[in-house]
mmCIF file of C-alpha atoms in Angstrom:
data_model
loop_
_atom_site.group_PDB
_atom_site.id
_atom_site.type_symbol
_atom_site.label_atom_id
_atom_site.label_comp_id
_atom_site.label_asym_id
_atom_site.label_seq_id
_atom_site.Cartn_x
_atom_site.Cartn_y
_atom_site.Cartn_z
ATOM 1 C CA MET A 1 -8.529 32.559 127.480
ATOM 2 C CA MET A 2 -7.622 35.574 129.662
ATOM 3 C CA GLN A 3 -10.415 36.860 131.866
ATOM 4 C CA MET A 4 -11.358 40.529 131.384
ATOM 5 C CA VAL A 5 -13.113 42.866 133.812
ATOM 6 C CA SER A 6 -15.069 45.984 132.922
ATOM 7 C CA LEU A 7 -16.302 48.545 135.473
ATOM 8 C CA VAL A 8 -19.174 50.931 134.870
ATOM 9 C CA VAL A 9 -20.236 53.727 137.247
ATOM 10 C CA ARG A 10 -23.980 54.137 137.646
ATOM 11 C CA TYR A 11 -25.352 57.551 138.702
ATOM 12 C CA SER A 12 -28.644 58.354 140.346
ATOM 13 C CA SER A 13 -30.655 61.461 139.481
ATOM 14 C CA SER A 14 -28.814 63.318 142.244
ATOM 15 C CA ARG A 15 -25.481 62.555 140.523
ATOM 16 C CA VAL A 16 -24.221 60.533 143.475
ATOM 17 C CA PRO A 17 -22.691 57.117 142.701
ATOM 18 C CA VAL A 18 -24.834 54.417 144.208
ATOM 19 C CA GLY A 19 -22.737 51.453 143.182
ATOM 20 C CA LEU A 20 -20.402 49.900 140.681
ATOM 21 C CA VAL A 21 -21.479 47.395 138.075
ATOM 22 C CA SER A 22 -19.079 44.542 137.324
ATOM 23 C CA ARG A 23 -19.327 42.546 134.113
ATOM 24 C CA ARG A 24 -17.111 39.458 134.010
ATOM 25 C CA TYR A 25 -16.911 37.443 130.820
ATOM 26 C CA TYR A 26 -14.877 35.002 128.732
ATOM 27 C CA ALA A 27 -14.816 35.135 124.944
ATOM 28 C CA PRO A 28 -16.981 32.042 124.471
ATOM 29 C CA ARG A 29 -19.626 33.199 126.927
ATOM 30 C CA SER A 30 -22.780 34.975 125.857
ATOM 31 C CA LEU A 31 -22.873 38.732 126.186
ATOM 32 C CA SER A 32 -26.137 38.282 128.032
ATOM 33 C CA ALA A 33 -24.347 37.130 131.213
ATOM 34 C CA GLY A 34 -25.709 38.636 134.397
ATOM 35 C CA TRP A 35 -24.525 41.795 136.097
ATOM 36 C CA LYS A 36 -23.021 41.630 139.557
ATOM 37 C CA TRP A 37 -23.642 44.603 141.855
ATOM 38 C CA PHE A 38 -21.577 45.646 144.829
ATOM 39 C CA GLY A 39 -21.792 48.792 146.942
ATOM 40 C CA ILE A 40 -19.208 51.473 147.612
ATOM 41 C CA PRO A 41 -19.146 54.159 150.347
ATOM 42 C CA THR A 42 -20.975 57.355 149.404
ATOM 43 C CA SER A 43 -17.893 59.375 150.370
ATOM 44 C CA LEU A 44 -15.835 57.472 147.785
ATOM 45 C CA GLY A 45 -18.444 58.149 145.123
ATOM 46 C CA VAL A 46 -18.530 61.856 145.991
ATOM 47 C CA ALA A 47 -14.726 61.966 145.856
ATOM 48 C CA CYS A 48 -14.796 60.405 142.365
ATOM 49 C CA ILE A 49 -17.202 63.073 141.134
ATOM 50 C CA ALA A 50 -15.085 65.796 142.729
ATOM 51 C CA LEU A 51 -11.928 64.560 141.007
ATOM 52 C CA VAL A 52 -13.674 64.430 137.633
ATOM 53 C CA LYS A 53 -15.083 67.942 138.087
ATOM 54 C CA LEU A 54 -11.702 69.237 139.275
ATOM 55 C CA GLN A 55 -10.053 67.750 136.179
ATOM 56 C CA ARG A 56 -12.593 69.547 133.982
ATOM 57 C CA THR A 57 -12.005 72.802 135.858
ATOM 58 C CA LEU A 58 -8.242 72.567 135.433
ATOM 59 C CA ARG A 59 -8.675 71.609 131.761
ATOM 60 C CA GLY A 60 -10.886 74.669 131.322
ATOM 61 C CA SER A 61 -8.155 76.797 132.878
ATOM 62 C CA ALA A 62 -5.636 75.414 130.405
ATOM 63 C CA ASN A 63 -8.028 76.320 127.583
ATOM 64 C CA GLY A 64 -8.186 79.921 128.722
ATOM 65 C CA ASP A 65 -10.942 79.934 131.358
ATOM 66 C CA LYS A 66 -9.286 81.899 134.156
ATOM 67 C CA LEU A 67 -9.604 80.459 137.649
ATOM 68 C CA GLU A 68 -10.102 82.790 140.587
ATOM 69 C CA GLU A 69 -6.924 84.554 141.623
ATOM 70 C CA SER A 70 -4.971 82.911 144.475
ATOM 71 C CA SER A 71 -6.947 79.686 144.066
ATOM 72 C CA THR A 72 -5.401 76.552 145.534
ATOM 73 C CA TRP A 73 -6.081 72.950 144.606
ATOM 74 C CA GLN A 74 -7.746 72.413 147.988
ATOM 75 C CA ARG A 75 -10.160 75.249 147.402
ATOM 76 C CA SER A 76 -10.789 74.209 143.812
ATOM 77 C CA LEU A 77 -11.545 70.671 144.938
ATOM 78 C CA PHE A 78 -14.080 71.653 147.577
ATOM 79 C CA ARG A 79 -15.760 74.146 145.273
ATOM 80 C CA GLN A 80 -16.556 71.271 142.910
ATOM 81 C CA LEU A 81 -18.249 69.228 145.625
ATOM 82 C CA SER A 82 -21.592 71.071 145.732
ATOM 83 C CA THR A 83 -20.913 71.702 149.410
ATOM 84 C CA ARG A 84 -24.081 73.764 149.809
ATOM 85 C CA ALA A 85 -26.293 70.837 148.759
ATOM 86 C CA LEU A 86 -24.245 68.396 150.836
ATOM 87 C CA SER A 87 -24.568 70.700 153.848
ATOM 88 C CA ARG A 88 -28.351 70.841 153.412
ATOM 89 C CA THR A 89 -28.409 67.041 153.255
ATOM 90 C CA TRP A 90 -26.308 66.767 156.391
ATOM 91 C CA GLY A 91 -28.587 69.261 158.127
ATOM 92 C CA ALA A 92 -31.653 67.201 157.232
ATOM 93 C CA LEU A 93 -30.013 64.058 158.591
ATOM 94 C CA ALA A 94 -28.928 65.831 161.771
ATOM 95 C CA ARG A 95 -32.532 66.915 162.394
ATOM 96 C CA GLN A 96 -33.893 63.376 162.119
ATOM 97 C CA GLU A 97 -35.286 62.015 165.364
ATOM 98 C CA ILE A 98 -33.116 59.302 166.895
ATOM 99 C CA PRO A 99 -34.858 56.339 168.546
ATOM 100 C CA THR A 100 -34.608 56.603 172.325
ATOM 101 C CA TRP A 101 -32.668 53.349 172.669
ATOM 102 C CA LEU A 102 -30.039 54.548 170.173
ATOM 103 C CA ARG A 103 -29.445 58.044 171.569
ATOM 104 C CA LYS A 104 -26.965 57.196 174.297
ATOM 105 C CA PRO A 105 -24.595 55.070 172.156
ATOM 106 C CA LEU A 106 -24.837 57.273 169.035
ATOM 107 C CA LEU A 107 -24.634 60.670 170.731
ATOM 108 C CA GLY A 108 -22.173 59.269 173.241
ATOM 109 C CA PHE A 109 -19.828 58.386 170.395
ATOM 110 C CA TYR A 110 -20.058 61.957 169.075
ATOM 111 C CA VAL A 111 -19.377 63.366 172.558
ATOM 112 C CA TRP A 112 -16.349 61.084 172.905
ATOM 113 C CA ALA A 113 -15.014 61.759 169.386
ATOM 114 C CA PHE A 114 -15.181 65.565 169.647
ATOM 115 C CA GLY A 115 -14.603 66.053 173.353
ATOM 116 C CA CYS A 116 -17.945 67.674 174.214
ATOM 117 C CA LYS A 117 -18.090 68.744 177.871
ATOM 118 C CA MET A 118 -21.560 67.562 178.767
ATOM 119 C CA GLU A 119 -21.021 68.346 182.452
ATOM 120 C CA GLU A 120 -21.292 72.033 181.451
ATOM 121 C CA ALA A 121 -24.546 71.516 179.556
ATOM 122 C CA GLU A 122 -27.881 72.598 180.954
ATOM 123 C CA GLN A 123 -29.085 69.085 180.103
ATOM 124 C CA PRO A 124 -26.261 66.514 180.551
ATOM 125 C CA ASP A 125 -28.469 63.466 179.861
ATOM 126 C CA LEU A 126 -27.917 62.363 176.241
ATOM 127 C CA VAL A 127 -31.250 60.545 176.121
ATOM 128 C CA ALA A 128 -32.985 63.932 176.397
ATOM 129 C CA TYR A 129 -31.598 64.996 172.978
ATOM 130 C CA SER A 130 -33.852 63.707 170.213
ATOM 131 C CA SER A 131 -31.456 64.567 167.362
ATOM 132 C CA LEU A 132 -27.883 65.511 166.583
ATOM 133 C CA THR A 133 -28.995 69.104 165.986
ATOM 134 C CA GLU A 134 -30.368 69.327 169.524
ATOM 135 C CA LEU A 135 -27.001 68.157 170.825
ATOM 136 C CA PHE A 136 -25.115 70.610 168.609
ATOM 137 C CA THR A 137 -27.200 73.539 169.865
ATOM 138 C CA ARG A 138 -27.238 72.524 173.548
ATOM 139 C CA LYS A 139 -27.310 75.305 176.114
ATOM 140 C CA LEU A 140 -24.910 75.772 179.012
ATOM 141 C CA LYS A 141 -25.684 75.870 182.696
ATOM 142 C CA THR A 142 -26.392 79.373 183.986
ATOM 143 C CA LYS A 143 -23.107 79.649 185.920
ATOM 144 C CA ALA A 144 -20.956 77.730 183.431
ATOM 145 C CA ARG A 145 -19.387 80.947 182.066
ATOM 146 C CA LEU A 146 -18.530 84.212 183.780
ATOM 147 C CA ILE A 147 -18.460 87.474 181.810
ATOM 148 C CA ALA A 148 -15.268 89.484 182.389
ATOM 149 C CA LYS A 149 -16.453 92.855 183.668
ATOM 150 C CA GLU A 150 -13.092 94.597 183.727
ATOM 151 C CA CYS A 151 -12.491 94.329 179.956
ATOM 152 C CA GLN A 152 -14.249 96.104 177.106
ATOM 153 C CA LEU A 153 -14.031 93.111 174.760
ATOM 154 C CA VAL A 154 -14.830 89.487 175.672
ATOM 155 C CA SER A 155 -15.006 86.292 173.658
ATOM 156 C CA PRO A 156 -18.392 85.729 172.000
ATOM 157 C CA VAL A 157 -17.777 81.964 171.731
ATOM 158 C CA ASP A 158 -15.991 78.905 173.004
ATOM 159 C CA GLY A 159 -13.258 78.335 170.447
ATOM 160 C CA THR A 160 -9.682 78.782 169.292
ATOM 161 C CA VAL A 161 -8.044 82.058 168.254
ATOM 162 C CA LEU A 162 -6.896 81.831 164.622
ATOM 163 C CA HIS A 163 -5.561 85.374 164.340
ATOM 164 C CA VAL A 164 -5.574 88.798 165.985
ATOM 165 C CA GLY A 165 -4.281 92.096 164.657
ATOM 166 C CA GLN A 166 -4.988 95.357 162.906
ATOM 167 C CA VAL A 167 -6.517 95.758 159.476
ATOM 168 C CA THR A 168 -3.701 96.889 157.173
ATOM 169 C CA ASN A 169 -4.116 98.287 153.664
ATOM 170 C CA GLY A 170 -7.677 97.019 153.546
ATOM 171 C CA THR A 171 -6.749 93.405 154.300
ATOM 172 C CA LEU A 172 -7.196 91.027 157.244
ATOM 173 C CA GLU A 173 -5.132 87.951 158.049
ATOM 174 C CA GLN A 174 -7.024 84.690 158.523
ATOM 175 C CA VAL A 175 -3.777 83.089 159.712
ATOM 176 C CA LYS A 176 -0.241 84.449 159.614
ATOM 177 C CA GLY A 177 0.634 85.362 156.033
ATOM 178 C CA VAL A 178 -2.747 84.405 154.489
ATOM 179 C CA THR A 179 -4.982 87.417 153.867
ATOM 180 C CA PHE A 180 -8.394 88.441 152.544
ATOM 181 C CA SER A 181 -9.997 91.712 151.515
ATOM 182 C CA LEU A 182 -12.053 93.658 154.054
ATOM 183 C CA THR A 183 -14.135 95.160 151.236
ATOM 184 C CA LYS A 184 -15.082 91.737 149.850
ATOM 185 C CA PHE A 185 -15.596 90.337 153.328
ATOM 186 C CA PHE A 186 -18.142 93.049 154.121
ATOM 187 C CA GLY A 187 -19.723 92.780 150.663
ATOM 188 C CA GLU A 188 -18.994 96.433 149.915
ATOM 189 C CA ASP A 189 -18.551 97.932 146.459
ATOM 190 C CA GLY A 190 -16.217 100.720 147.566
ATOM 191 C CA GLU A 191 -13.309 100.932 149.971
ATOM 192 C CA VAL A 192 -13.810 100.625 153.734
ATOM 193 C CA ASP A 193 -11.972 103.084 155.975
ATOM 194 C CA ASP A 194 -9.566 100.823 157.867
ATOM 195 C CA GLN A 195 -8.045 103.446 160.139
ATOM 196 C CA ASP A 196 -7.628 102.036 163.658
ATOM 197 C CA LEU A 197 -9.558 98.893 162.753
ATOM 198 C CA HIS A 198 -8.728 95.677 164.609
ATOM 199 C CA HIS A 199 -9.899 92.134 164.009
ATOM 200 C CA ILE A 200 -9.941 88.756 165.706
ATOM 201 C CA ILE A 201 -10.926 85.397 164.206
ATOM 202 C CA LEU A 202 -12.330 82.646 166.430
ATOM 203 C CA TYR A 203 -12.839 79.061 165.254
ATOM 204 C CA LEU A 204 -15.489 76.797 166.809
ATOM 205 C CA SER A 205 -14.744 73.077 166.559
ATOM 206 C CA PRO A 206 -17.566 70.494 166.233
ATOM 207 C CA GLY A 207 -17.320 69.725 169.946
ATOM 208 C CA ASP A 208 -17.555 73.322 171.146
ATOM 209 C CA TYR A 209 -20.597 75.112 172.508
ATOM 210 C CA HIS A 210 -22.303 76.392 169.320
ATOM 211 C CA HIS A 211 -24.007 79.604 170.439
ATOM 212 C CA PHE A 212 -22.405 83.012 169.952
ATOM 213 C CA HIS A 213 -22.896 85.971 172.274
ATOM 214 C CA SER A 214 -22.294 89.699 172.334
ATOM 215 C CA PRO A 215 -18.588 90.479 172.830
ATOM 216 C CA ALA A 216 -19.152 94.066 173.977
ATOM 217 C CA ASP A 217 -21.707 96.715 174.868
ATOM 218 C CA TRP A 218 -22.818 97.986 171.466
ATOM 219 C CA ASN A 219 -25.712 98.878 169.203
ATOM 220 C CA ALA A 220 -26.350 96.663 166.151
ATOM 221 C CA GLN A 221 -28.059 98.506 163.307
ATOM 222 C CA VAL A 222 -27.901 96.319 160.193
ATOM 223 C CA ARG A 223 -27.908 92.606 159.364
ATOM 224 C CA ARG A 224 -26.401 91.698 156.013
ATOM 225 C CA HIS A 225 -26.644 88.151 154.606
ATOM 226 C CA ILE A 226 -23.825 87.662 152.082
ATOM 227 C CA TYR A 227 -24.189 84.651 149.766
ATOM 228 C CA GLY A 228 -21.238 82.387 149.074
ATOM 229 C CA GLU A 229 -19.723 78.931 149.245
ATOM 230 C CA LEU A 230 -19.623 76.585 152.227
ATOM 231 C CA LEU A 231 -16.002 75.461 152.366
ATOM 232 C CA PRO A 232 -14.357 74.004 155.496
ATOM 233 C CA VAL A 233 -13.063 76.615 157.961
ATOM 234 C CA ALA A 234 -10.904 74.419 160.206
ATOM 235 C CA PRO A 235 -7.383 75.755 160.889
ATOM 236 C CA TRP A 236 -5.866 73.598 158.117
ATOM 237 C CA ALA A 237 -8.317 75.150 155.643
ATOM 238 C CA ALA A 238 -7.512 78.688 156.809
ATOM 239 C CA ARG A 239 -3.826 77.967 156.169
ATOM 240 C CA THR A 240 -4.327 76.550 152.672
ATOM 241 C CA MET A 241 -7.280 78.453 151.173
ATOM 242 C CA PRO A 242 -6.627 82.182 150.667
ATOM 243 C CA ALA A 243 -9.601 84.534 151.094
ATOM 244 C CA LEU A 244 -11.601 81.677 152.638
ATOM 245 C CA PHE A 245 -13.777 83.875 154.859
ATOM 246 C CA ALA A 246 -14.563 86.264 151.995
ATOM 247 C CA ILE A 247 -15.774 83.314 149.879
ATOM 248 C CA ASN A 248 -18.029 81.507 152.335
ATOM 249 C CA GLU A 249 -21.619 82.430 153.048
ATOM 250 C CA ARG A 250 -21.783 84.693 156.092
ATOM 251 C CA VAL A 251 -24.000 86.942 158.179
ATOM 252 C CA LEU A 252 -22.672 90.391 159.046
ATOM 253 C CA ILE A 253 -24.132 92.288 161.978
ATOM 254 C CA SER A 254 -22.861 95.855 161.874
ATOM 255 C CA GLY A 255 -23.267 98.781 164.236
ATOM 256 C CA THR A 256 -21.297 100.946 166.634
ATOM 257 C CA TRP A 257 -19.832 100.942 170.112
ATOM 258 C CA GLU A 258 -18.357 103.807 172.059
ATOM 259 C CA HIS A 259 -15.256 103.910 169.834
ATOM 260 C CA GLY A 260 -16.951 103.770 166.430
ATOM 261 C CA LEU A 261 -17.555 100.872 164.015
ATOM 262 C CA PHE A 262 -18.267 97.461 165.527
ATOM 263 C CA SER A 263 -19.062 94.413 163.398
ATOM 264 C CA MET A 264 -19.619 90.762 164.178
ATOM 265 C CA VAL A 265 -19.589 88.224 161.342
ATOM 266 C CA ALA A 266 -20.833 84.628 161.633
ATOM 267 C CA VAL A 267 -19.187 82.619 158.842
ATOM 268 C CA GLY A 268 -20.847 79.474 157.501
ATOM 269 C CA ALA A 269 -18.864 76.332 156.716
ATOM 270 C CA PHE A 270 -19.100 72.903 155.124
ATOM 271 C CA ASN A 271 -21.878 71.008 156.954
ATOM 272 C CA VAL A 272 -22.717 74.259 158.784
ATOM 273 C CA GLY A 273 -25.033 75.926 156.313
ATOM 274 C CA SER A 274 -27.491 77.045 158.982
ATOM 275 C CA ILE A 275 -26.889 80.251 160.949
ATOM 276 C CA SER A 276 -29.673 81.411 163.270
ATOM 277 C CA LEU A 277 -30.081 84.800 164.962
ATOM 278 C CA GLU A 278 -31.987 85.277 168.208
ATOM 279 C CA HIS A 279 -33.616 88.553 167.127
ATOM 280 C CA ASP A 280 -34.074 87.884 163.410
ATOM 281 C CA LYS A 281 -36.271 84.888 162.685
ATOM 282 C CA GLU A 282 -36.585 85.918 159.016
ATOM 283 C CA LEU A 283 -32.980 84.962 158.302
ATOM 284 C CA VAL A 284 -32.637 81.715 156.327
ATOM 285 C CA THR A 285 -29.176 80.659 155.148
ATOM 286 C CA ASN A 286 -28.003 78.063 152.610
ATOM 287 C CA THR A 287 -31.243 78.024 150.648
ATOM 288 C CA LYS A 288 -31.763 76.099 147.424
ATOM 289 C CA GLY A 289 -31.429 77.773 144.064
ATOM 290 C CA VAL A 290 -28.925 79.773 142.085
ATOM 291 C CA TYR A 291 -27.044 82.536 143.860
ATOM 292 C CA GLN A 292 -24.407 85.026 142.771
ATOM 293 C CA MET A 293 -21.172 85.091 144.729
ATOM 294 C CA GLY A 294 -20.833 88.203 146.867
ATOM 295 C CA ARG A 295 -24.469 89.343 146.462
ATOM 296 C CA TRP A 296 -26.292 90.128 149.665
ATOM 297 C CA SER A 297 -29.607 90.995 151.249
ATOM 298 C CA GLU A 298 -29.874 93.480 154.077
ATOM 299 C CA LYS A 299 -32.242 94.258 156.906
ATOM 300 C CA ALA A 300 -32.349 97.193 159.315
ATOM 301 C CA LEU A 301 -32.564 96.025 162.928
ATOM 302 C CA GLY A 302 -35.302 98.370 164.045
ATOM 303 C CA GLN A 303 -35.505 102.142 164.025
ATOM 304 C CA ASP A 304 -33.026 102.484 166.887
ATOM 305 C CA GLY A 305 -31.111 99.265 166.311
ATOM 306 C CA LEU A 306 -30.597 96.481 168.842
ATOM 307 C CA THR A 307 -28.690 97.190 172.020
ATOM 308 C CA PHE A 308 -26.493 94.329 173.223
ATOM 309 C CA ARG A 309 -24.660 93.954 176.494
ATOM 310 C CA LYS A 310 -21.621 91.749 176.974
ATOM 311 C CA GLY A 311 -22.736 88.140 177.126
ATOM 312 C CA ASP A 312 -26.180 88.572 175.545
ATOM 313 C CA ARG A 313 -27.034 85.693 173.231
ATOM 314 C CA VAL A 314 -26.911 86.683 169.550
ATOM 315 C CA GLY A 315 -27.378 83.391 167.668
ATOM 316 C CA ASN A 316 -26.022 79.940 166.966
ATOM 317 C CA PHE A 317 -24.496 77.619 164.400
ATOM 318 C CA ASN A 318 -25.641 74.051 163.816
ATOM 319 C CA LEU A 319 -22.065 72.725 163.910
ATOM 320 C CA GLY A 320 -18.594 74.231 164.400
ATOM 321 C CA SER A 321 -17.745 77.365 162.420
ATOM 322 C CA THR A 322 -16.107 80.797 162.758
ATOM 323 C CA VAL A 323 -16.860 84.230 164.189
ATOM 324 C CA VAL A 324 -14.909 87.304 163.063
ATOM 325 C CA LEU A 325 -14.945 90.610 164.957
ATOM 326 C CA VAL A 326 -13.932 93.821 163.152
ATOM 327 C CA PHE A 327 -13.998 97.020 165.194
ATOM 328 C CA ARG A 328 -12.490 100.449 165.610
ATOM 329 C CA ALA A 329 -10.526 101.047 168.804
ATOM 330 C CA PRO A 330 -8.378 103.792 170.317
ATOM 331 C CA LYS A 331 -4.580 103.789 170.284
ATOM 332 C CA ASN A 332 -4.405 102.373 173.790
ATOM 333 C CA PHE A 333 -6.344 99.214 172.950
ATOM 334 C CA SER A 334 -4.501 95.898 173.134
ATOM 335 C CA PHE A 335 -5.429 92.235 172.681
ATOM 336 C CA LEU A 336 -4.970 89.880 175.628
ATOM 337 C CA VAL A 337 -4.918 86.628 173.615
ATOM 338 C CA ASN A 338 -2.672 85.070 170.978
ATOM 339 C CA PRO A 339 -3.221 82.826 167.933
ATOM 340 C CA GLY A 340 -3.658 79.188 168.893
ATOM 341 C CA GLN A 341 -5.056 80.009 172.318
ATOM 342 C CA THR A 342 -8.278 78.339 173.472
ATOM 343 C CA VAL A 343 -10.904 80.714 174.854
ATOM 344 C CA LYS A 344 -14.315 80.446 176.507
ATOM 345 C CA TYR A 345 -17.261 82.709 175.911
ATOM 346 C CA GLY A 346 -17.114 85.652 178.329
ATOM 347 C CA GLN A 347 -13.317 85.487 178.659
ATOM 348 C CA SER A 348 -11.293 88.695 178.200
ATOM 349 C CA LEU A 349 -10.082 89.289 174.648
ATOM 350 C CA GLY A 350 -8.872 92.876 174.818
ATOM 351 C CA GLN A 351 -8.826 95.982 176.914
ATOM 352 C CA ILE A 352 -8.220 99.714 176.745
ATOM 353 C CA SER A 353 -5.419 100.891 178.976
ATOM 354 C CA SER A 354 -6.510 103.357 181.656
ATOM 355 C CA ASN A 355 -3.272 105.348 181.707
ATOM 356 C CA THR A 356 -4.107 107.283 178.527
ATOM 357 C CA PRO A 357 -7.272 109.133 177.511
ATOM 358 C CA ASN A 358 -10.103 106.973 176.166
ATOM 359 C CA TYR A 359 -10.739 108.651 172.808
ATOM 360 C CA LYS A 360 -13.733 108.068 170.575
ATOM 361 C CA TRP A 361 -13.216 107.348 166.903
ATOM 362 C CA GLY A 362 -15.702 107.943 164.114
#
């Protein structure tokens, strides 16, 4: 008689598939035949859950539950993956101490896979790093980067330029033709005056130096932690997920420079739930529990704010992510970089021409 196969998915309490159960039987055989277990990759199990949840989401949409405007299937898929919990899990694994004998081969593979330039690191010996997190947050040698003195705006990170331009009609471009709202990005309830506002978006890959520094001489007055998702922020994601940076969890540091508003935003990402600030040890990102999208908590940075000079360390990510600068500048300001260009922290990003008056803007 024809053999029949039945597959059953078994879930743990964390809702992650831990294996598949196979029951093979013939008609004459007893139903009490044994079960045969075999493992599957965790990633495959997570993908199965994501597809089921995505199907339910799309079915709900067909039944009248409106999905978020401008949603794409990529964004819908990742938003079903519980990326915040997965990022916390990854963070816990990355903090685990690695046996000394395993550090060189394991960390060496990471260095090779992502092109980390360990010759620039303050500590080039991989054995000295007890965990992946220590490698991610490695420091550079003192003279590894030079701060451009002739320009008013320098790169705060090692990374790739995703987009540069002016804020138009209250919107920013994350890549050419894909926009997001400045109001939502800042977590504001009302409109933000976008007159003479410029922005630049810088992506940090997993192999880049993970600290971010002050891009200008300015005074930071407020830190705002805006709750959100933790979706991927790689260039492919920026091209396919509208309003990505206004959805993800982020930390806004806002203040002024000599031309008016100056803001620096560290955007979290999938597997990068942790954002740390040098001068604000109270900040804790990607915490457990229920949160409401777009809600935020705020802290004043001292009575007189914090004064930063170009190149001062501001904070760090625990893996690659994104930094967005939004600032007011005079008419004679111009960017010196283009989308797709690789930059190093301290490198010139923009300057104010000296052949016209250097106006201040409120």
